């Protein structure tokens, strides 16, 4: 690994710099020591929060795709990926390092499929550092996924494969464009390095970006291991760094309880948005839950094609624990696990924690209702709106009608026409049932004060025309595995504007082919 001269450090406006708040916090925790279980001692420092170590270089890397939108967050120029003095491809595949980086893998624990799994950690993720585009402005953690073994790899190789890296890159940026809180993806790089899964596959590294990658599992780790002082310090660091407005508390609550209430709110809002766009996460383990309420860890995810509340996107989820309709309840369960981890810091947890957790239901319903009213084009809530929506979802579920296409077609309703438009009606075999619901919907629209044109425009901003369907991702992956990355880049560009019509790209909004029903996605990546 080679260092790059400081003059080549990525530079943004107004004093951009690397900061290392997380690294400094980790080293403030007592009992810093060296050891060398699987990595030479001279390249590894372990502390209670994690381990400092370098990435393992990727041989002969090449770009698969990059995101200019994500790079803009960092204040980087449009040519960041090709600038010879930056050597970004080498840095983001572990072959070189920029000055100021402090690479580390963090330790966490968690519940997996509802069962306590004990110590986990960044088994193949490595934090490069925290980049602050402007002095005093927001900062972004930059993390490599697939950068090699860490002390938390649990017998794994620490690598990622091309197919899963492409899926994470595309979905991270697609979810952002949909307006869903999410981690971001700066780029994905491939290599000739073979990675063994069920069969040999092509290796890859995806570069992820987020304000923080802290998870519920980080707090569970210190609670369940009895390291309550480290837990307290982690909570204080988290509030001061990422929730500074809550350092003095809020709404009559002390900082700890005000912070948990905010985590509940953010989690409810994010999962409500998942349900509104038809997104299934697939692995809602507590170690895959962001403390900032971001969508994190894109593994066996899926967007609904035919509307199916019982949709299971993860081939490994044989019991359907993380089925689409169960996601709100699972989020609530995970918040209970987080609250349980915080009990050692509460004077009377049995009295103070339940009310905060019970607020999840109201928070979720409010957020979900707002999304669905927008999708229906209804400005104000009225009696009967819930039944109207429930009956629509029952119609969709009864015939497995495509969720994205059906909701997008709702903007075709015209109060002046007085009939169900073919764009909606033709999605159903039972046209009479579609017409009956359409009549009710038209009557409800009569109570709206907006002109139809204004309403349609607002609805098209709430109902995407394009989502990352599994078959589209699979087609792009198949071409990438053959060495052709144009389809990945085309799909990425398409998903940057999911609400726009994008003439000439209609095929990406069409019904999926029959073979798409047989696509299986698992945790093996």
Coordinates of C-alpha atoms in Angstrom, one line a residue:
X1 CA 0.0 0.0 0.0
X2 CA 1.3 3.4 -0.9
X3 CA 0.7 6.9 0.6
X4 CA -0.4 9.8 -1.6
X5 CA 1.2 13.2 -1.1
X6 CA -0.9 15.5 1.0
X7 CA -1.1 18.0 -1.9
X8 CA -3.3 15.4 -3.6
X9 CA -5.8 15.1 -0.7
X10 CA -9.4 15.4 -2.0
X11 CA -10.2 19.1 -1.5
X12 CA -13.5 20.8 -1.3
X13 CA -14.5 24.4 -0.6
X14 CA -14.1 26.3 2.6
X15 CA -11.6 24.2 4.4
X16 CA -12.6 20.6 3.6
X17 CA -10.8 18.1 5.8
X18 CA -10.8 14.6 7.3
X19 CA -11.9 14.5 10.9
X20 CA -11.9 11.4 13.1
X21 CA -14.4 11.8 15.8
X22 CA -15.3 8.2 15.9
X23 CA -11.6 7.2 16.0
X24 CA -10.8 9.6 18.7
X25 CA -13.8 8.4 20.8
X26 CA -12.6 4.8 20.3
X27 CA -9.2 5.6 21.6
X28 CA -10.5 7.5 24.6
X29 CA -12.0 4.3 25.9
X30 CA -9.5 2.7 28.3
X31 CA -7.7 -0.6 27.8
X32 CA -6.1 0.0 24.4
X33 CA -3.9 -2.9 23.6
X34 CA -2.3 -4.7 20.7
X35 CA -2.6 -8.3 19.6
X36 CA -2.3 -10.3 16.5
X37 CA -4.9 -13.1 16.2
X38 CA -5.4 -13.1 12.5
X39 CA -3.7 -9.9 11.3
X40 CA 0.0 -9.0 12.1
X41 CA 0.3 -7.0 15.2
X42 CA 2.1 -4.1 13.5
X43 CA -0.9 -3.4 11.3
X44 CA -3.6 -3.9 13.9
X45 CA -4.7 -2.1 17.1
X46 CA -7.7 -3.3 19.0
X47 CA -9.7 -1.3 21.5
X48 CA -13.1 -1.8 23.1
X49 CA -14.9 -0.1 20.2
X50 CA -13.2 -1.9 17.4
X51 CA -9.9 -2.4 15.6
X52 CA -7.7 -0.1 13.6
X53 CA -6.3 -1.9 10.6
X54 CA -5.8 -1.3 6.9
X55 CA -7.8 -2.6 3.9
X56 CA -6.5 -5.6 2.1
X57 CA -5.6 -4.5 -1.5
X58 CA -7.7 -5.6 -4.4
X59 CA -5.7 -6.8 -7.4
X60 CA -6.1 -5.0 -10.8
X61 CA -9.2 -3.0 -9.9
X62 CA -11.5 -1.3 -12.3
X63 CA -14.5 1.0 -12.0
X64 CA -17.9 -0.6 -12.4
X65 CA -20.0 2.5 -11.7
X66 CA -19.7 5.8 -9.8
X67 CA -22.3 8.3 -8.5
X68 CA -21.7 12.0 -9.2
X69 CA -24.7 12.8 -7.0
X70 CA -23.0 11.1 -4.0
X71 CA -19.7 12.7 -4.8
X72 CA -21.4 16.1 -4.8
X73 CA -22.3 15.6 -1.1
X74 CA -18.6 15.4 -0.4
X75 CA -17.8 18.5 -2.4
X76 CA -15.7 16.5 -4.8
X77 CA -15.4 17.6 -8.5
X78 CA -17.0 15.6 -11.3
X79 CA -13.7 14.2 -12.4
X80 CA -12.8 12.8 -8.9
X81 CA -12.8 9.2 -10.2
X82 CA -10.3 9.8 -13.0
X83 CA -7.9 12.4 -11.6
X84 CA -4.4 10.9 -11.7
X85 CA -3.2 12.8 -8.6
X86 CA -6.1 11.5 -6.5
X87 CA -5.7 7.8 -7.4
X88 CA -9.3 7.3 -6.1
X89 CA -9.6 3.8 -7.6
X90 CA -6.5 2.7 -5.7
X91 CA -7.6 4.3 -2.4
X92 CA -11.1 2.8 -2.6
X93 CA -9.8 -0.7 -3.2
X94 CA -7.2 -0.7 -0.5
X95 CA -4.1 -0.2 -2.7
X96 CA -3.2 3.3 -1.5
X97 CA -4.3 5.7 1.3
X98 CA -5.0 9.4 1.5
X99 CA -3.4 11.5 4.3
X100 CA -5.7 11.9 7.3
X101 CA -7.5 8.5 6.9
X102 CA -7.9 6.5 10.1
X103 CA -9.1 3.0 9.0
X104 CA -11.0 0.9 11.5
X105 CA -13.6 -1.9 11.8
X106 CA -16.1 -1.6 14.6
X107 CA -17.5 -4.3 16.9
X108 CA -21.2 -4.7 17.5
X109 CA -23.6 -7.5 18.5
X110 CA -27.2 -8.1 17.7
X111 CA -30.3 -10.2 17.3
X112 CA -30.5 -12.1 14.0
X113 CA -34.0 -13.5 13.0
X114 CA -35.1 -12.8 16.6
X115 CA -32.3 -14.8 18.2
X116 CA -29.4 -13.3 20.2
X117 CA -26.3 -13.9 18.0
X118 CA -23.7 -12.4 20.3
X119 CA -20.7 -10.6 19.0
X120 CA -20.8 -9.6 15.4
X121 CA -19.1 -6.5 13.9
X122 CA -17.8 -5.1 10.7
X123 CA -16.8 -8.4 9.2
X124 CA -16.1 -7.0 5.8
X125 CA -16.6 -3.3 6.2
X126 CA -13.8 -0.8 6.9
X127 CA -14.3 2.9 7.9
X128 CA -11.8 5.0 6.0
X129 CA -12.6 8.1 7.9
X130 CA -15.0 11.0 8.2
X131 CA -14.9 13.7 5.5
X132 CA -16.1 17.2 6.2
X133 CA -16.7 19.1 3.0
X134 CA -16.7 22.5 4.6
X135 CA -15.4 23.7 8.0
X136 CA -18.2 23.6 10.5
X137 CA -20.5 21.8 8.0
X138 CA -22.0 18.3 8.1
X139 CA -19.5 15.4 7.8
X140 CA -19.8 12.0 6.1
X141 CA -18.3 8.7 7.1
X142 CA -16.8 6.8 4.1
X143 CA -16.7 3.1 4.4
X144 CA -15.5 0.2 2.1
X145 CA -17.6 -2.9 2.0
X146 CA -15.6 -5.9 0.8
X147 CA -12.2 -4.6 1.9
X148 CA -10.9 -7.9 3.4
X149 CA -10.9 -9.7 6.6
X150 CA -11.3 -8.1 10.0
X151 CA -11.3 -9.6 13.5
X152 CA -15.1 -9.8 13.1
X153 CA -15.3 -11.8 9.9
X154 CA -16.4 -14.9 11.8
X155 CA -14.5 -17.3 9.5
X156 CA -15.5 -15.3 6.4
X157 CA -13.2 -13.9 3.8
X158 CA -14.1 -10.2 4.3
X159 CA -14.9 -9.8 0.6
X160 CA -18.0 -9.0 -1.3
X161 CA -19.1 -10.2 -4.7
X162 CA -20.0 -8.2 -7.8
X163 CA -23.7 -9.1 -7.9
X164 CA -24.4 -7.9 -4.3
X165 CA -22.2 -4.9 -4.6
X166 CA -24.0 -3.7 -7.7
X167 CA -27.4 -4.3 -6.0
X168 CA -26.3 -2.2 -3.0
X169 CA -24.9 0.6 -5.2
X170 CA -28.0 0.8 -7.3
X171 CA -30.5 0.6 -4.4
X172 CA -28.7 3.0 -2.1
X173 CA -28.9 5.7 -4.8
X174 CA -32.3 4.7 -6.0
X175 CA -33.8 4.9 -2.4
X176 CA -32.2 8.4 -2.0
X177 CA -33.9 9.5 -5.2
X178 CA -37.2 8.1 -3.9
X179 CA -36.8 10.3 -0.8
X180 CA -36.3 7.4 1.6
X181 CA -33.7 8.0 4.3
X182 CA -30.7 5.8 3.4
X183 CA -27.0 5.3 3.4
X184 CA -25.5 6.4 0.1
X185 CA -23.1 4.7 -2.4
X186 CA -20.2 6.5 -4.0
X187 CA -19.0 3.8 -6.3
X188 CA -18.5 0.1 -6.9
X189 CA -15.2 -1.3 -8.2
X190 CA -14.5 -4.7 -9.5
X191 CA -11.5 -7.0 -9.8
X192 CA -10.4 -10.2 -11.3
X193 CA -10.0 -11.6 -7.7
X194 CA -12.2 -14.7 -7.4
X195 CA -14.4 -14.9 -4.4
X196 CA -15.9 -18.3 -3.4
X197 CA -19.5 -18.5 -2.4
X198 CA -21.7 -21.4 -3.6
X199 CA -19.6 -21.1 -6.7
X200 CA -16.6 -18.9 -7.6
X201 CA -17.7 -15.3 -8.2
X202 CA -16.1 -12.0 -9.2
X203 CA -15.0 -9.8 -6.2
X204 CA -16.0 -6.2 -5.8
X205 CA -15.8 -3.3 -3.3
X206 CA -18.6 -0.8 -2.8
X207 CA -17.9 2.5 -1.2
X208 CA -20.7 3.6 1.2
X209 CA -21.3 7.1 2.6
X210 CA -23.4 8.1 5.6
X211 CA -23.4 10.6 8.5
X212 CA -22.8 7.6 10.7
X213 CA -22.9 3.8 10.4
X214 CA -23.8 3.3 14.1
X215 CA -26.3 0.5 14.5
X216 CA -28.6 -0.7 17.3
X217 CA -26.2 -3.5 17.6
X218 CA -23.3 -1.3 18.8
X219 CA -25.3 -0.4 21.9
X220 CA -26.5 -4.0 22.4
X221 CA -22.8 -5.1 22.3
X222 CA -21.8 -3.1 25.3
X223 CA -25.0 -3.8 27.3
X224 CA -24.9 -7.5 26.8
X225 CA -21.2 -7.8 27.5
X226 CA -21.6 -5.9 30.8
X227 CA -19.4 -2.9 29.6
X228 CA -21.9 -0.4 31.0
X229 CA -19.3 2.5 31.3
X230 CA -18.4 2.1 27.6
X231 CA -22.2 2.0 26.8
X232 CA -22.7 5.2 28.7
X233 CA -19.8 6.8 26.8
X234 CA -21.1 5.6 23.5
X235 CA -24.5 7.1 24.2
X236 CA -23.1 10.4 25.2
X237 CA -20.8 10.5 22.2
X238 CA -23.8 9.6 19.9
X239 CA -26.0 12.3 21.3
X240 CA -23.3 15.0 21.3
X241 CA -22.1 14.1 17.8
X242 CA -25.3 13.2 15.8
X243 CA -28.1 14.6 18.0
X244 CA -26.6 17.8 19.4
X245 CA -30.0 19.5 19.8
X246 CA -30.9 16.8 22.5
X247 CA -27.8 17.4 24.7
X248 CA -30.0 19.2 27.2
X249 CA -33.0 16.9 26.6
X250 CA -36.4 17.8 25.0
X251 CA -40.1 17.6 25.8
X252 CA -39.5 17.2 29.5
X253 CA -37.2 14.3 28.9
X254 CA -33.5 13.9 29.9
X255 CA -31.0 13.5 27.0
X256 CA -31.1 9.7 27.0
X257 CA -34.8 9.4 26.8
X258 CA -35.2 12.3 24.4
X259 CA -32.7 10.6 22.1
X260 CA -34.5 7.2 22.2
X261 CA -37.8 9.0 21.4
X262 CA -36.1 10.6 18.4
X263 CA -34.7 7.2 17.3
X264 CA -38.3 5.8 17.6
X265 CA -39.6 8.6 15.4
X266 CA -37.0 8.3 12.7
X267 CA -37.3 4.5 12.6
X268 CA -41.1 4.8 12.2
X269 CA -40.8 7.4 9.5
X270 CA -38.3 5.3 7.5
X271 CA -40.3 2.1 7.7
X272 CA -43.5 3.9 6.8
X273 CA -41.7 5.1 3.6
X274 CA -40.6 1.6 2.9
X275 CA -44.2 0.4 3.0
X276 CA -45.4 3.3 0.8
X277 CA -42.9 2.5 -2.0
X278 CA -43.2 -1.2 -1.7
X279 CA -39.7 -1.9 -0.4
X280 CA -38.8 -5.0 1.5
X281 CA -35.5 -5.0 3.4
X282 CA -35.2 -8.7 3.9
X283 CA -32.9 -8.8 6.9
X284 CA -34.1 -6.5 9.6
X285 CA -31.8 -7.9 12.3
X286 CA -30.9 -5.4 15.0
X287 CA -27.4 -5.1 13.7
X288 CA -28.9 -3.9 10.4
X289 CA -30.8 -1.0 12.0
X290 CA -29.3 2.4 11.8
X291 CA -29.4 4.6 14.9
X292 CA -30.1 7.6 12.5
X293 CA -33.1 5.9 11.0
X294 CA -31.4 5.3 7.7
X295 CA -32.0 2.3 5.4
X296 CA -28.7 0.3 5.8
X297 CA -27.2 -2.9 4.6
X298 CA -28.8 -3.7 1.3
X299 CA -28.6 -7.5 1.1
X300 CA -31.6 -9.6 0.0
X301 CA -33.9 -6.7 -0.5
X302 CA -36.7 -6.4 -3.1
X303 CA -39.4 -4.0 -4.4
X304 CA -42.9 -5.5 -4.8
X305 CA -44.0 -6.3 -8.3
X306 CA -47.4 -7.8 -7.8
X307 CA -48.8 -6.5 -4.5
X308 CA -48.4 -9.2 -1.9
X309 CA -48.4 -8.3 1.8
X310 CA -46.7 -11.6 2.6
X311 CA -43.9 -11.1 0.1
X312 CA -40.6 -12.6 1.4
X313 CA -37.6 -11.3 -0.5
X314 CA -35.0 -13.3 1.3
X315 CA -34.6 -16.9 0.3
X316 CA -33.1 -17.6 3.7
X317 CA -36.1 -16.3 5.6
X318 CA -38.0 -19.6 5.6
X319 CA -40.3 -18.5 8.4
X320 CA -41.3 -15.2 6.8
X321 CA -40.2 -13.2 9.8
X322 CA -39.2 -10.3 7.6
X323 CA -42.1 -10.5 5.2
X324 CA -43.2 -7.1 3.7
X325 CA -46.3 -6.6 5.9
X326 CA -44.4 -7.5 9.1
X327 CA -41.7 -4.8 8.7
X328 CA -43.4 -2.3 11.0
X329 CA -43.8 -4.8 13.8
X330 CA -40.2 -6.0 13.4
X331 CA -39.0 -2.4 13.6
X332 CA -40.9 -2.0 16.9
X333 CA -39.4 -5.3 18.2
X334 CA -35.9 -4.0 17.3
X335 CA -36.5 -0.8 19.1
X336 CA -37.5 -2.8 22.2
X337 CA -34.1 -4.6 21.9
X338 CA -32.3 -1.2 21.7
X339 CA -34.3 0.0 24.8
X340 CA -33.4 -3.2 26.6
X341 CA -29.7 -2.4 26.0
X342 CA -30.2 1.1 27.5
X343 CA -31.8 -0.2 30.7
X344 CA -28.5 -0.1 32.7
X345 CA -28.4 3.7 32.1
X346 CA -32.0 4.4 33.3
X347 CA -32.9 4.9 36.9
X348 CA -36.4 3.4 36.4
X349 CA -36.5 1.7 33.0
X350 CA -39.8 -0.1 33.6
X351 CA -41.5 3.3 34.0
X352 CA -39.7 5.4 31.5
X353 CA -39.0 3.2 28.5
X354 CA -42.4 1.7 27.6
X355 CA -44.2 5.0 26.8
X356 CA -41.4 6.0 24.4
X357 CA -41.7 2.6 22.6
X358 CA -45.5 2.7 22.6
X359 CA -45.3 5.9 20.6
X360 CA -44.0 4.0 17.6
X361 CA -47.4 2.9 16.5
X362 CA -48.8 6.4 16.3
X363 CA -45.6 7.7 14.7
X364 CA -45.7 5.0 12.1
X365 CA -49.5 5.4 11.3
X366 CA -49.1 9.2 11.0
X367 CA -46.2 8.9 8.6
X368 CA -47.7 6.1 6.6
X369 CA -51.0 7.9 6.3
X370 CA -49.3 11.0 5.0
X371 CA -47.5 9.0 2.3
X372 CA -50.6 7.2 1.2
X373 CA -52.8 10.3 1.1
X374 CA -50.2 11.8 -1.2
X375 CA -50.2 8.7 -3.4
X376 CA -54.0 8.9 -3.6
X377 CA -53.8 12.7 -4.3
X378 CA -55.8 13.6 -1.2
X379 CA -54.7 16.9 0.5
X380 CA -56.7 16.5 3.7
X381 CA -57.8 13.5 5.8
X382 CA -61.5 12.6 5.7
X383 CA -63.6 9.9 7.3
X384 CA -63.6 6.9 5.0
X385 CA -60.1 7.5 3.6
X386 CA -58.6 4.5 5.4
X387 CA -61.3 2.2 4.1
X388 CA -60.8 3.5 0.6
X389 CA -57.1 2.8 0.8
X390 CA -57.6 -0.6 2.5
X391 CA -60.0 -1.7 -0.2
X392 CA -57.6 -0.6 -2.9
X393 CA -54.8 -2.6 -1.3
X394 CA -57.1 -5.6 -1.0
X395 CA -58.0 -5.3 -4.7
X396 CA -54.3 -5.2 -5.6
X397 CA -53.5 -8.2 -3.3
X398 CA -56.4 -10.3 -4.6
X399 CA -55.0 -10.3 -8.1
X400 CA -51.3 -9.5 -7.3
X401 CA -51.6 -6.3 -9.4
X402 CA -48.3 -4.5 -9.8
X403 CA -48.1 -1.9 -7.0
X404 CA -45.9 0.6 -8.8
X405 CA -47.9 0.6 -12.0
X406 CA -51.3 0.7 -10.3
X407 CA -50.5 3.7 -8.1
X408 CA -48.8 5.6 -10.9
X409 CA -52.1 5.1 -12.9
X410 CA -54.2 6.8 -10.3
X411 CA -53.2 10.2 -11.6
X412 CA -55.1 9.3 -14.8
X413 CA -58.4 9.7 -13.0
X414 CA -60.3 12.7 -14.2
X415 CA -63.3 14.1 -12.3
X416 CA -64.7 15.4 -15.6
X417 CA -64.6 12.1 -17.3
X418 CA -66.6 10.3 -14.6
X419 CA -65.3 6.9 -15.3
X420 CA -62.4 4.7 -14.3
X421 CA -59.5 5.3 -16.8
X422 CA -58.2 2.3 -18.8
X423 CA -54.7 2.9 -17.4
X424 CA -56.0 1.8 -14.0
X425 CA -58.8 -0.5 -15.0
X426 CA -56.8 -2.6 -17.4
X427 CA -54.5 -3.7 -14.6
X428 CA -57.3 -6.0 -13.2
X429 CA -59.0 -9.1 -14.4
X430 CA -62.1 -8.2 -12.4
X431 CA -62.9 -5.0 -14.2
X432 CA -66.2 -4.6 -12.4
X433 CA -64.4 -4.6 -9.0
X434 CA -61.9 -2.0 -10.4
X435 CA -64.8 0.1 -11.7
X436 CA -66.6 -0.1 -8.3
X437 CA -63.6 1.1 -6.5
X438 CA -62.9 3.8 -9.1
X439 CA -66.5 5.2 -8.7
X440 CA -65.8 5.6 -4.9
X441 CA -62.5 7.2 -5.6
X442 CA -64.0 9.7 -8.1
X443 CA -66.6 10.7 -5.5
X444 CA -63.9 11.2 -3.0
X445 CA -61.9 13.4 -5.4
X446 CA -65.0 15.7 -5.7
X447 CA -64.2 16.9 -2.2
X448 CA -60.7 18.0 -3.3
X449 CA -60.2 21.7 -4.1
X450 CA -57.2 21.4 -6.4
X451 CA -57.6 21.3 -10.1
X452 CA -57.0 17.9 -11.7
X453 CA -53.8 19.0 -13.4
X454 CA -52.3 20.2 -10.1
X455 CA -53.4 17.0 -8.4
X456 CA -52.0 14.8 -11.1
X457 CA -48.6 16.6 -10.9
X458 CA -48.5 16.1 -7.1
X459 CA -49.4 12.4 -7.4
X460 CA -46.7 11.8 -10.0
X461 CA -44.3 13.2 -7.5
X462 CA -45.5 10.7 -4.9
X463 CA -45.9 7.6 -7.1
X464 CA -42.6 6.6 -8.8
X465 CA -42.7 5.3 -12.3
X466 CA -39.4 3.5 -11.9
X467 CA -38.1 1.3 -9.1
X468 CA -35.2 -1.1 -8.9
X469 CA -37.1 -4.3 -9.8
X470 CA -35.2 -7.5 -9.3
X471 CA -35.2 -8.5 -12.9
X472 CA -33.7 -5.2 -14.0
X473 CA -30.9 -5.6 -11.5
X474 CA -30.4 -9.1 -12.6
X475 CA -30.1 -8.2 -16.2
X476 CA -27.5 -5.5 -15.4
X477 CA -25.6 -7.9 -13.1
X478 CA -25.5 -10.6 -15.8
X479 CA -23.9 -8.1 -18.3
X480 CA -21.5 -6.9 -15.6
X481 CA -20.3 -10.4 -14.8
X482 CA -19.5 -10.7 -18.6
X483 CA -17.4 -7.5 -18.3
X484 CA -19.9 -5.0 -19.7
X485 CA -21.0 -2.3 -17.3
X486 CA -23.2 -0.1 -19.5
X487 CA -26.4 -1.6 -18.2
X488 CA -25.4 -0.9 -14.6
X489 CA -24.7 2.7 -15.5
X490 CA -27.8 3.1 -17.5
X491 CA -30.0 1.7 -14.7
X492 CA -28.2 4.0 -12.2
X493 CA -29.0 7.0 -14.4
X494 CA -32.6 6.0 -14.8
X495 CA -33.2 5.6 -11.1
X496 CA -31.8 9.0 -10.3
X497 CA -35.2 10.4 -11.5
X498 CA -37.8 7.8 -10.6
X499 CA -40.7 10.2 -10.7
X500 CA -40.0 11.5 -14.2
X501 CA -41.6 10.1 -17.4
X502 CA -38.2 9.7 -19.1
X503 CA -39.4 9.1 -22.7
X504 CA -37.6 6.2 -24.5
X505 CA -37.2 4.3 -21.3
X506 CA -40.7 2.8 -21.0
X507 CA -39.5 -0.7 -20.9
X508 CA -38.0 -0.1 -17.4
X509 CA -41.5 0.7 -16.2
X510 CA -43.2 -2.3 -17.8
X511 CA -44.6 -5.4 -16.1
X512 CA -41.8 -7.9 -15.2
X513 CA -41.3 -10.9 -17.4
X514 CA -42.5 -14.3 -16.2
X515 CA -39.0 -15.5 -15.3
X516 CA -38.6 -12.7 -12.8
X517 CA -40.9 -14.6 -10.4
X518 CA -38.2 -17.2 -10.0
X519 CA -35.4 -14.9 -8.9
X520 CA -34.2 -15.8 -5.5
X521 CA -32.0 -13.5 -3.3
X522 CA -30.3 -14.7 -0.2
X523 CA -27.8 -13.4 2.4
X524 CA -25.0 -15.1 0.5
X525 CA -23.0 -12.1 -0.8

